[in-house]
XYZ file of C-alpha atoms in Angstrom:
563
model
C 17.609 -8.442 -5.192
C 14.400 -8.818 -3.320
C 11.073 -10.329 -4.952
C 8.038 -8.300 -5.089
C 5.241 -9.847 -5.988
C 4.686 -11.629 -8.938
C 1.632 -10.180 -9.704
C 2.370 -6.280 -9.516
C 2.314 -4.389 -12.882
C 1.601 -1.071 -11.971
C 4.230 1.307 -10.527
C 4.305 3.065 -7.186
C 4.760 6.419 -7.294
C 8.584 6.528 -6.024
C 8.958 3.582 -8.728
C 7.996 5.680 -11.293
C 10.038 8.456 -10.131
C 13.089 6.013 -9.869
C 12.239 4.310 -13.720
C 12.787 8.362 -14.522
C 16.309 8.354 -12.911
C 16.807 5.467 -14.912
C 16.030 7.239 -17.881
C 18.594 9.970 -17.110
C 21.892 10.713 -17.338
C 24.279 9.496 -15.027
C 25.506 6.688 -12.367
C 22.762 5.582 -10.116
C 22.139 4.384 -6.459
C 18.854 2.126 -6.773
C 18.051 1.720 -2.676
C 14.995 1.215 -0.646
C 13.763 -1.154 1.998
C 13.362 -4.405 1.823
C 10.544 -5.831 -0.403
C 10.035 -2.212 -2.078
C 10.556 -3.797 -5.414
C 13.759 -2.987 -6.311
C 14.153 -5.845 -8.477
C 10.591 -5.551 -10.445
C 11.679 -1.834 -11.026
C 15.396 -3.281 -12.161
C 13.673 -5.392 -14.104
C 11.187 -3.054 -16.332
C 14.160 -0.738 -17.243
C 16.177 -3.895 -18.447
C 13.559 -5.681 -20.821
C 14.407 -5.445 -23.700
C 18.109 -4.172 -23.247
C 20.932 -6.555 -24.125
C 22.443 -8.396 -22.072
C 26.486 -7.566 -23.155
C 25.364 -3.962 -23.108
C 23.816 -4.407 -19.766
C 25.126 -6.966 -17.604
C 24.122 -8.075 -14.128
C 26.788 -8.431 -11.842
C 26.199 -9.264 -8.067
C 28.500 -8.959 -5.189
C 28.250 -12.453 -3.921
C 28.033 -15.853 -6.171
C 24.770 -16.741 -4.609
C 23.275 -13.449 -5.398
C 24.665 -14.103 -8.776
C 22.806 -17.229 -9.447
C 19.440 -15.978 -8.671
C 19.651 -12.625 -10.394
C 21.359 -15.115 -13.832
C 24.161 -12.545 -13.983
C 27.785 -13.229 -12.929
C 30.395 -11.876 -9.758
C 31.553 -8.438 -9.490
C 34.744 -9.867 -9.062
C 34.914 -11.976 -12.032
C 33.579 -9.015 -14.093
C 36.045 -7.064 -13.326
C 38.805 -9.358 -13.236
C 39.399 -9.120 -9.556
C 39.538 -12.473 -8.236
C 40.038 -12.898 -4.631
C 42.347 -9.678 -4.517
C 45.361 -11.593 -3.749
C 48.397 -9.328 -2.733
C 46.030 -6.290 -2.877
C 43.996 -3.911 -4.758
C 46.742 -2.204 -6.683
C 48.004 -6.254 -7.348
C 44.197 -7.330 -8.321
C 43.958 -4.460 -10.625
C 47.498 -4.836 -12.746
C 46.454 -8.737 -13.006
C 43.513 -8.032 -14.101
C 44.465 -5.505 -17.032
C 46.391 -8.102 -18.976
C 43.486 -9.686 -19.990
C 42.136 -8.990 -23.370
C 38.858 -10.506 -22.916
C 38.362 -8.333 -19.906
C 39.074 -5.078 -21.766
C 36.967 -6.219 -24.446
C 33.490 -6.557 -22.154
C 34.175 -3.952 -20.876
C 34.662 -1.668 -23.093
C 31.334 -3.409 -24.782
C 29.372 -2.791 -21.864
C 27.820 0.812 -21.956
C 25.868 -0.159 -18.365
C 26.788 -2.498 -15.582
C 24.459 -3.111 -12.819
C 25.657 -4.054 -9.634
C 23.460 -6.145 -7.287
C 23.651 -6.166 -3.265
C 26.467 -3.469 -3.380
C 26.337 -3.116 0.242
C 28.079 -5.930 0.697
C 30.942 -4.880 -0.913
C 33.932 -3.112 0.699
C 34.834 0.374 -0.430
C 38.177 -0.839 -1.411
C 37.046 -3.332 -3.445
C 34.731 -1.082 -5.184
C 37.480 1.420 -5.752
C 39.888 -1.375 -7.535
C 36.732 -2.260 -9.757
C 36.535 1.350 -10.415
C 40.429 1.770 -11.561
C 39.808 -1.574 -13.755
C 36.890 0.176 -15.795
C 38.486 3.601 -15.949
C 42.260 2.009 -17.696
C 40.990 -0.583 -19.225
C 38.611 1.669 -21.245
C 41.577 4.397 -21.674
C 39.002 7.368 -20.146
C 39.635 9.719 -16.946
C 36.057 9.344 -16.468
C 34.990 7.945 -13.495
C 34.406 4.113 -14.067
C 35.885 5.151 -17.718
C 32.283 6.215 -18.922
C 30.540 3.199 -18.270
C 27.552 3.833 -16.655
C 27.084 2.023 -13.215
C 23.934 1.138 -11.537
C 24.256 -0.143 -8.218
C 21.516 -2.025 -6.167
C 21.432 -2.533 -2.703
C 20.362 -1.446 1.235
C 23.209 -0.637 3.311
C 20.797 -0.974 6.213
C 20.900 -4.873 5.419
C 23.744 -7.321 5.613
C 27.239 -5.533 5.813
C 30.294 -5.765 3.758
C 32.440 -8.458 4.861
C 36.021 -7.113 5.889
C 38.511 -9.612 7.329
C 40.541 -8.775 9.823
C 39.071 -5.291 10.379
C 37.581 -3.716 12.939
C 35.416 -0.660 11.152
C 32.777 -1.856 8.488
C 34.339 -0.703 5.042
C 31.280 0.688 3.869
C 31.521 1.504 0.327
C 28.974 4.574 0.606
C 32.042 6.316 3.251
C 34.920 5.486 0.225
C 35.536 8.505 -1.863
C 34.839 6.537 -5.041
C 31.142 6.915 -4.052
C 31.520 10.358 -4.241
C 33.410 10.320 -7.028
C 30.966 8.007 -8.512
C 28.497 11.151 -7.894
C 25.136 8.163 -7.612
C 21.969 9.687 -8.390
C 19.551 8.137 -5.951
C 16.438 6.026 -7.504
C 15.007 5.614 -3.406
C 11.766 3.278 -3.282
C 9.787 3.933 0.035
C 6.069 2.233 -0.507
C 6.703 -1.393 0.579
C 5.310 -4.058 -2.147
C 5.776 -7.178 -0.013
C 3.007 -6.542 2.637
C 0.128 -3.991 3.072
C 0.128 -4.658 6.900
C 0.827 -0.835 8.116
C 1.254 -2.029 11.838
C 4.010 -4.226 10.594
C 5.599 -1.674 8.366
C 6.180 0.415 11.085
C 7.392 -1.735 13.472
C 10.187 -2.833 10.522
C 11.012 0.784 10.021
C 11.480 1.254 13.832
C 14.254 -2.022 13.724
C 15.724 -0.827 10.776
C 16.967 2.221 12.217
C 17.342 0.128 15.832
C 14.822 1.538 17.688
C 13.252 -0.531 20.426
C 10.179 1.639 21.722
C 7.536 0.821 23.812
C 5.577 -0.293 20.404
C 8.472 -2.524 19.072
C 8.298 -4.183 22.740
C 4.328 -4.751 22.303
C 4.116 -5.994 18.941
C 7.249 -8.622 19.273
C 6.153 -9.854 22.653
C 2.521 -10.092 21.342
C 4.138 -12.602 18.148
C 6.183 -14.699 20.739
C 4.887 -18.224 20.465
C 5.874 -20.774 23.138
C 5.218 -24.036 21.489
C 6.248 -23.557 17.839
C 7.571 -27.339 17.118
C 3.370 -27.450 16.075
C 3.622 -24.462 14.243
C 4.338 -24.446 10.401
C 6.407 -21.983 8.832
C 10.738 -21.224 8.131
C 12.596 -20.744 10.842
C 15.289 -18.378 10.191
C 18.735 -18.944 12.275
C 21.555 -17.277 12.686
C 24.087 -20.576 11.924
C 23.677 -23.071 8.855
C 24.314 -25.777 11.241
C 21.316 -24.666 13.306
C 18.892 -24.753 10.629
C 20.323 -27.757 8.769
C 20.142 -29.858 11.800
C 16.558 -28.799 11.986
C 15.456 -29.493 8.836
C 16.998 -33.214 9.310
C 14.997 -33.512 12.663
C 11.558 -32.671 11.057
C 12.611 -34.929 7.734
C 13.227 -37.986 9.968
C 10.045 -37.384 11.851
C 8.045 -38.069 8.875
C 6.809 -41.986 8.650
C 7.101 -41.897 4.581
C 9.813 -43.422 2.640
C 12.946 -40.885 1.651
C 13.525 -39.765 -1.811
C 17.475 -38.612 -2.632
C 18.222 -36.533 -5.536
C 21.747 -35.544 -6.643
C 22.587 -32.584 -8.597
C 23.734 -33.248 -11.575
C 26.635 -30.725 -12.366
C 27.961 -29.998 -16.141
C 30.767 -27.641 -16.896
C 34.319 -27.427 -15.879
C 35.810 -29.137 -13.011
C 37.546 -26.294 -11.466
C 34.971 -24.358 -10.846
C 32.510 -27.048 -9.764
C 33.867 -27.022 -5.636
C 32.520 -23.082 -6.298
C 29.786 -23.758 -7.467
C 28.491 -25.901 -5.063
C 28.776 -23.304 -2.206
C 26.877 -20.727 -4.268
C 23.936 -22.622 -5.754
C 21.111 -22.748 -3.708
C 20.419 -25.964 -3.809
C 22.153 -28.728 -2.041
C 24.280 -31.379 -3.495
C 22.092 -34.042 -1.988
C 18.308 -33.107 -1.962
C 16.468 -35.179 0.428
C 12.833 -35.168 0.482
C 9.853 -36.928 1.416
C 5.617 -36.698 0.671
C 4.272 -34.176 3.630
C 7.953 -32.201 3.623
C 8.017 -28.528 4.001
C 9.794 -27.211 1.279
C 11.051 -23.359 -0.425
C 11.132 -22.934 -3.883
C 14.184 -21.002 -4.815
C 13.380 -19.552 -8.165
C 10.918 -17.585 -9.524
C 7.865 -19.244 -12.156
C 9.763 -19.726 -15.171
C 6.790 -21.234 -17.071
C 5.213 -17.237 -17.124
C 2.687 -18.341 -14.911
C 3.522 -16.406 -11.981
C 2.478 -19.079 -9.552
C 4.960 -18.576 -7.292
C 8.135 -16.750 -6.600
C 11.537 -17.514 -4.966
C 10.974 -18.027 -1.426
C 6.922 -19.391 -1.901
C 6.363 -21.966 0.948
C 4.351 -25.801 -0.439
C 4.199 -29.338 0.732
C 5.248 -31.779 -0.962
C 2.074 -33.974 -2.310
C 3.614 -36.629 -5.100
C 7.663 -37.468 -5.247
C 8.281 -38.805 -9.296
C 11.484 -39.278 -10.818
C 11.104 -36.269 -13.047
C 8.630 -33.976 -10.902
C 7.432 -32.902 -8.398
C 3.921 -32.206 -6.508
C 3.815 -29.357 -4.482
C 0.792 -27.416 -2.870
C 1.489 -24.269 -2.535
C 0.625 -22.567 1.065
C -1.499 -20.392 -1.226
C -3.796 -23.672 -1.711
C -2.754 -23.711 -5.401
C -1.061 -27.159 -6.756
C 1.971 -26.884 -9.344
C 3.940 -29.382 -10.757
C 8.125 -29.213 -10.759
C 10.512 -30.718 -12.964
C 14.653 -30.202 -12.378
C 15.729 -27.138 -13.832
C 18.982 -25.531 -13.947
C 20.892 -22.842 -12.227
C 23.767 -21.487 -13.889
C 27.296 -20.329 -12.745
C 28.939 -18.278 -14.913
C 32.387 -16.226 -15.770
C 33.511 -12.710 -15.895
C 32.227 -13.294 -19.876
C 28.689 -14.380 -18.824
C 29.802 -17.817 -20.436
C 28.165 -20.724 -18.599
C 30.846 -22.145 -17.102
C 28.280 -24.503 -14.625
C 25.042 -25.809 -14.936
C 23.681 -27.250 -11.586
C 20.619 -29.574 -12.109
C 17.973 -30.415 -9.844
C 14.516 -29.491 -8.314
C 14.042 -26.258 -7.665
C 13.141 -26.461 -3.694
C 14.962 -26.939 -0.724
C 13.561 -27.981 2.892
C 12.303 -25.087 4.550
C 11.507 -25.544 8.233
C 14.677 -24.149 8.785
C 17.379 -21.461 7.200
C 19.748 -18.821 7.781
C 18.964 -15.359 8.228
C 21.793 -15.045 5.370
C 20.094 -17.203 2.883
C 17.008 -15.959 3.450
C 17.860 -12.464 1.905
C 15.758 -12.072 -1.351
C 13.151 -14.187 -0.649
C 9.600 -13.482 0.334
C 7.970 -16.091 3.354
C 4.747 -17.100 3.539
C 5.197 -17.922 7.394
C 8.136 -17.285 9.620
C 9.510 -18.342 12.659
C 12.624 -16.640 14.049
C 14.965 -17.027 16.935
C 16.291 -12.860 17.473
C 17.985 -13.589 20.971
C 21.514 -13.466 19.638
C 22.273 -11.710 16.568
C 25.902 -9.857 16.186
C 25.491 -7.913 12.975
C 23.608 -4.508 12.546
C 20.463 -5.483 10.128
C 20.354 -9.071 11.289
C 17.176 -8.564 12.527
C 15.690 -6.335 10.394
C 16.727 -8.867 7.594
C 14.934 -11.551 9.309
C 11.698 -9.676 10.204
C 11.663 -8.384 7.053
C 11.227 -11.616 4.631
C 8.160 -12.439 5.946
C 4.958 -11.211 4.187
C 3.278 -9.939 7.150
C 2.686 -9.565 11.052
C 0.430 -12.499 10.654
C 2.639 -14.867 9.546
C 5.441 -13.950 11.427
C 6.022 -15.907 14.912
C 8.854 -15.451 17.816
C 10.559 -17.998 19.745
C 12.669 -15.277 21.425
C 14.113 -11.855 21.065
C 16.392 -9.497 22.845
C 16.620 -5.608 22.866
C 20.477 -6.179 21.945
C 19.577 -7.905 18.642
C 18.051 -5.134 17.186
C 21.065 -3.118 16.311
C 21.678 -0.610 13.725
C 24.723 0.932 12.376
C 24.591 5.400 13.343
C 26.491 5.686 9.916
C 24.312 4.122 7.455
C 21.224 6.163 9.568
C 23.330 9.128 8.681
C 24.011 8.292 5.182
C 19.991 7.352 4.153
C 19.027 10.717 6.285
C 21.042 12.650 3.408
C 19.735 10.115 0.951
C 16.394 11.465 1.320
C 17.007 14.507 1.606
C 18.812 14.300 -1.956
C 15.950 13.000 -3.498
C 13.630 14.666 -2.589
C 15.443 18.031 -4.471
C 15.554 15.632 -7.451
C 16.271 17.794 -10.789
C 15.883 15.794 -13.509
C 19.133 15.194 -15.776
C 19.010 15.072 -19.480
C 18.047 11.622 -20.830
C 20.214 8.725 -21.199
C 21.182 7.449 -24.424
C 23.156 4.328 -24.684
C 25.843 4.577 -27.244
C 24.958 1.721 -29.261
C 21.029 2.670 -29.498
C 21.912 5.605 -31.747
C 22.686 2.751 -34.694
C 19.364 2.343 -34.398
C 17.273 4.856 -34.848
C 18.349 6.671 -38.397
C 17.396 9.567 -37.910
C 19.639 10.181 -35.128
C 22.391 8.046 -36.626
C 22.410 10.720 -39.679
C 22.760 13.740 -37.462
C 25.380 12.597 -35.301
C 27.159 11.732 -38.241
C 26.866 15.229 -39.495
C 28.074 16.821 -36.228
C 30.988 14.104 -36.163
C 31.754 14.973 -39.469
C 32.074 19.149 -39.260
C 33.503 18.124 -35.807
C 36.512 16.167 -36.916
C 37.379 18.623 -39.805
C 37.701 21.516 -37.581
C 39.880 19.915 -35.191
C 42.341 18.972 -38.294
C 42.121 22.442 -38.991
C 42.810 23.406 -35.142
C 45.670 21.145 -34.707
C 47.357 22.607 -38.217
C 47.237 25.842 -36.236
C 49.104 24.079 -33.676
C 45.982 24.584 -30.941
C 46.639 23.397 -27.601
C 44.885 20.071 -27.250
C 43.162 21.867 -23.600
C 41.917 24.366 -25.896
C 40.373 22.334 -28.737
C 38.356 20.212 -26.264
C 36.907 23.133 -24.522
C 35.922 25.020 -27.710
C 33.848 21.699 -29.253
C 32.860 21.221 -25.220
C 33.967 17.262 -24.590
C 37.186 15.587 -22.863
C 40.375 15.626 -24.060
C 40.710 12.076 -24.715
C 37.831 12.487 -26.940
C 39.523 14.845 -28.835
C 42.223 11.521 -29.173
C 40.076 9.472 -30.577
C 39.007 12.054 -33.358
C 43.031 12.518 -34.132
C 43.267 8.777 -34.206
C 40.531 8.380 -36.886
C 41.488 11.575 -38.707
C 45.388 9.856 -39.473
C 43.283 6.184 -40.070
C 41.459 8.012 -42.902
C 44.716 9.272 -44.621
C 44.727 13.137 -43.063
C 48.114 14.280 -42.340
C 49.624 16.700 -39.864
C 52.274 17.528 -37.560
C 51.259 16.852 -33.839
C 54.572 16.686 -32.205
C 53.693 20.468 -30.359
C 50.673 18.229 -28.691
C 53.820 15.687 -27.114
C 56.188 17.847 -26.389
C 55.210 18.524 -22.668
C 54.798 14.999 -22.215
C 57.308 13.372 -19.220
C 58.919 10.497 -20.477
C 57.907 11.085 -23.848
C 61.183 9.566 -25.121
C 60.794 6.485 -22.691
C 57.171 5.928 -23.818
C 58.384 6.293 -27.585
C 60.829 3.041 -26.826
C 57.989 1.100 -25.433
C 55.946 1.546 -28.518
C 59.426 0.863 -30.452
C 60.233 -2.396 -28.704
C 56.572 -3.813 -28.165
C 54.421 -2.329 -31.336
C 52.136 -0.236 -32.363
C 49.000 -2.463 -32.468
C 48.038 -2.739 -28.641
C 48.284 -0.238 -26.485
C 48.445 -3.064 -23.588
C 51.629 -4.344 -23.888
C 53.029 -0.692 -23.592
C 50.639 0.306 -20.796
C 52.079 -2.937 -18.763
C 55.700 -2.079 -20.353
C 55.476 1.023 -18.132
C 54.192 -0.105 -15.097
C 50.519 0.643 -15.435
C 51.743 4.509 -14.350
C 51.003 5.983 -17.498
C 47.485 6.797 -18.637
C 46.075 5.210 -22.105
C 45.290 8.578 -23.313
C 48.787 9.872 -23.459
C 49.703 6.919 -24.609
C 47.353 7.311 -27.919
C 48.508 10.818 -28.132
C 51.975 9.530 -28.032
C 51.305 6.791 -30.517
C 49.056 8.933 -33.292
C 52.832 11.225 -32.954
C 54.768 8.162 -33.762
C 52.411 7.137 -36.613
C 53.027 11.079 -38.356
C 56.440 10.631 -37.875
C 56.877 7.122 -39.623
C 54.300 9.012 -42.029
C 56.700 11.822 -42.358
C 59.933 9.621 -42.978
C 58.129 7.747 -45.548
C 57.157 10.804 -47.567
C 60.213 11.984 -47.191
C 63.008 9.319 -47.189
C 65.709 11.592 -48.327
C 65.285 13.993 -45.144
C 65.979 10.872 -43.110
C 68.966 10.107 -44.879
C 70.545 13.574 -44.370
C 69.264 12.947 -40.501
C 66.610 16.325 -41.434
C-alpha cells in the first residue's frame, strides 16, 4: 500500500466519500493513483477492528511484511498452485484450520490485488465460498481489495496476455463497489501531477517531452538522491560502489532470524532488509518502516545519512534536517493463521543510492534519480516517477518515448471505473456479524426476529413447504433457511423433512458417505464425494439423516417390522 504522509489527518473529499463505501454494504474495489492515500484511508476504517475479523492479506510476501498482514496465498490455503487451481483448491479444503479463519473472518482485505492473476483470484474465491458452505460469492465474506492496475502487473508464467484479474468473471461476480481516490496526498506540485497522469495512461505529449528533458541531469554521480533501476543487480552493485567510496571504517550487521527453519530461505527474499547490512558514517540510507515510536518522524521510504554507527542504534539525519535515533526492530513473516512464524531482526534501513523500480513500490522519496531508457512492463515508469515527492526532487539520467507504456485495457477498465463512481448510490450500511454482540440493544431485537423467524419455518416445513418457497417468503438464501433447520432439530424440535431430500441426485450415495465417515464433520463427506457436492445439500441431507435416526429411536418397533 502506498504511504501518505505521516502527518495528514483530515480527509480529502473522495476519501471521505470512499470511508462511506466502506461503511456500506458490499465487496469493495479501494483504487486510486499512486500516493492518493489509499493506505491512510485503509487504515482509519480498520482502527479499532480486530484483527481475526479483519485480516490483511497482500498478494506478494514483501507487501505482506510491510502492511504486518500475511499472503493471499497462505490465507487461503493456496500455496504455489501446484497441479492447478482446481488441485490448489481441493488441497486446500482439508484443512481445518483454514475453514476455521475463514469462516471467523467476516472481512478480508486484499492488498496490491493487481498483481494477482484472475485465476488465482478465482481459486481463492471457490476456497471462501466451500469452505464456508454458502453460494454466496466469496461465501459471504466480505472482500476488500486494494490496488492500481495501472501499476505493476500480475505475474503470469508462461503466458502471453496479462491475466488481469479485473477481465476474470469473478470480478464481476465479485460485483466491487469502487472507493476511487483522485486528490494526490504525496505532492502538491500540480505541474508534476499532470505530467504523472499523462504517463500513467502512456501519453508522451509535447509537455511530457518538456518537463522530462528539462529534469535530465548529466552528471548525477554528484547528485544525492535513490536511483531507481530496473535490475537488483544494477542497483546493488551501485550501492557497493558508493559504500566503498567512503574513507570510514565498515560496520556489518546480520539479521538475526527466530522462527522455524523452513520458512526462513522465504523469508529472507521477502523482508526488506538484507541478510548482511553493511553500513558506514556519511552512507545514504532508506528507512523501510514507518515511525513506530508515534512520533511520525518519518515514514517508509524517508531518505537520512547516517551520523553515529553503535552496536544497538543508530544516528540518522533525516533529509528533512531532523535527527532520530534507530534501534533493530523486527519484521515479521507470518502464516495463513497470522501466527508469527519469522521474526527478522535488524535496523530498519537499507542503502539507498540505488533500488529497483520493484522495491520501490510503497515508498515515498525524498530525491530520485531514475534511469527510464529501457523499461518492458506497462507502469514501469509511471511507478518510478511516481515515488518521488515532487518535480523538484526528481532527476533523469535518461528516458525513452518507448518506456512510457501503458496497457489500452486497464485505460478502458478505470474509464468505466469513473464513470461508476461517479453515479455512486449509497448501499445500506455494513454491519459486521460479530458487532451485533455488542451493542444490546440490537442483540435483543435480532433475537426476537430470529426467534418468530425460526418458529414459523418449523411450522412451514410441517406443512411440507418447498424449501425455495420458505426462503423467499422470510426474504434470505436457502442455505440460511439450513442453518435455522439445523438449530431447530439441535434444540429438540422434531419433524419430517425427507419431502425437502427427495429431489436430491445421489441422495442415497450422499446418505452412505455420512454412514461410513460420520455425522460430526461435514469435511470428510464433502472430500468423500469429490468436492462435487455443495455443503448446503449436504446439511440438508444430514439434518434428514438426524430425523430419521430420531424417528427410529422413537419408534424402535416400526424398525423392527422394517415400517
Amino acid at each position: 500500500m502506498d504511504k501518505t504522509s505521516p502527518n495528514q489527518a483530515v480527509l480529502t473529499s473522495c476519501q471521505a466519500k470512499g470511508l462511506d463505501v466502506f461503511e456500506r454494504q458490499g465487496n469493495v474495489f479501494l483504487t486510486g493513483a499512486a500516493g492518493t492515500g489509499k493506505s491512510f484511508l485503509l487504515q482509519r476504517y480498520l482502527a479499532g477492528k480486530p484483527t481475526a475479523s479483519f485480516p490483511i492479506v497482500a498478494s506478494t510476501g514483501a507487501a505482506a511484511v510491510l502492511v504486518g498482514g500475511r499472503t493471499f496465498h497462505s490465507f487461503f490455503g493456496l500455496g504455489i498452485l501446484e497441479g492447478g487451481p482446481d488441485a490448489a483448491v481441493l488441497r486446500a479444503l482439508r484443512s481445518r484450520k483454514l475453514i476455521s479463519r475463514l469462516n471467523r473472518a467476516c472481512c478480508v482485505i486484499i492488498d496490491e490485488v493487481s498483481m494477482l492473476p484472475g485465476t488465482t483470484l478465482k481459486a481463492a474465491e471457490t476456497v471462501a465460498r466451500r469452505a464456508r458452505g454458502s453460494s454466496e460469492p466469496w461465501g459471504g465474506l466480505r472482500i476488500i481489495a486494494v490496488g492500481d492496475f495501472a501499476q505493476l502487473p500480475p505475474v503470469t508464467p508462461d503466458k502471453k496476455d496479462k491475466d488481469w484479474a479485473f477481465l476474470h468473471p469473478v470480478w464481476q461476480e465479485s460485483d466491487f463497489q469502487p472507493a476511487l481516490l483522485s486528490t494526490v496526498m504525496r505532492t502538491q506540485d500540480i505541474e508534476f501531477l499532470t505530467i504523472l497522469n499523462f504517463v500513467r495512461e502512456g501519453i508522451v505529449n509535447d509537455q511530457v517531452h518538456e518537463f522530462l528533458n528539462r529534469r535530465i541531469t548529466t552528471s548525477t554521480e554528484r547528485e544525492e538522491g535513490t536511483r531507481l533501476y530496473p535490475h537488483r543487480a544494477q542497483a546493488e552493485a551501485y550501492n557497493l560502489r558508493r559504500l566503498e567510496a567512503i574513507a570510514r571504517p565498515l560496520r556489518s550487521f546480520q539479521t538475526q532470524y527466530t522462527g522455524k527453519e523452513q520458512f526462513i530461505e522465504a523469508a529472507k527474499k521477502v523482508v526488506p532488509i538484507p541478510e548482511t547490512l553493511l553500513l558506514k558514517e556519511g552512507a545514504l540510507i532508506m528507512m523501510r518502516k514507518n515511525d513506530i515510536t508515534g512520533g511520525l518522524h518519518y515514514v517508509n521510504g524517508s531518505l537520512g545519512y547516517i551520523q553515529d554507527i553503535m552496536d544497538d542504534s543508530l544516528g540518522i539525519t533525516l533529509f528533512s534536517g531532523e535527527e532520530i535515533e534507530v534501534g533493530r526492530e523486527k519484521f515479521s513473516y507470518l502464516d495463513g493463521d497470522g501466527n508469527e512464524v519469522i521474526a527478522a531482526w535488524n535496523f530498519p534501513v537499507t542503502l539507498a543510492w540505488a533500488t529497483t523500480i520493484h522495491k520501490a513500490q510503497g515508498a515515498s522519496l525524498d530525491r530520485m534519480i531514475v534511469d527510464l531508457h529501457q523499461l518492458w512492463e506497462p507502469g514501469q515508469a509511471y511507478v518510478a516517477l511516481s515515488r518521488v515527492r515532487s518535480g523538484s526532487g526528481l532527476m533523469i539520467e535518461r528516458w525513452s518515448p518507448a518506456s512510457i507504456l501503458a496497457e489500452p485495457l486497464v485505460t478502458q477498465f478505470y474509464n468505466t471505473l469513473a464513470d461508476q463512481a461517479q453515479k455512486y448510490v449509497p448501499r445500506p450500511l455494513y454491519v459486521p456479524p460479530r458487532a451485533m454482540q455488542e451493542v444490546p440493544s440490537v442483540k435483543r431485537k435480532v433475537g426476537l426476529v430470529r426467534q418468530q423467524r425460526a418458529q414459523t419455518i418449523a411450522r412451514l416445513i410441517k406443512e411440507k413447504v418447498s424449501l425455495e418457497n420458505i426462503a423467499e417468503q422470510w426474504g434470505i438464501k436457502q442455505e440460511r433457511v439450513i442453518l435455522y433447520i439445523e438449530k431447530l432439530l439441535a434444540s429438540g424440535a422434531k419433524f419430517d423433512i425427507q419431502y425437502l431430500t427427495s429431489n436430491i441426485p445421489d441422495r442415497q450415495k450422499i446418505s452412505d458417505a455420512f454412514e461410513e465417515c460420520g455425522h460430526d464433520f461435514l469435511k470428510p463427506v464433502f472430500e468423500a464425494l469429490g468436492g462435487r457436492v455443495p455443503y448446503e445439500t449436504l446439511r440438508l441431507v444430514r439434518c434428514a439423516r438426524y430425523t430419521e435416526i430420531l424417528e427410529k429411536a422413537d419408534n424402535p418397533q416400526a424398525e423392527k417390522n422394517g415400517g
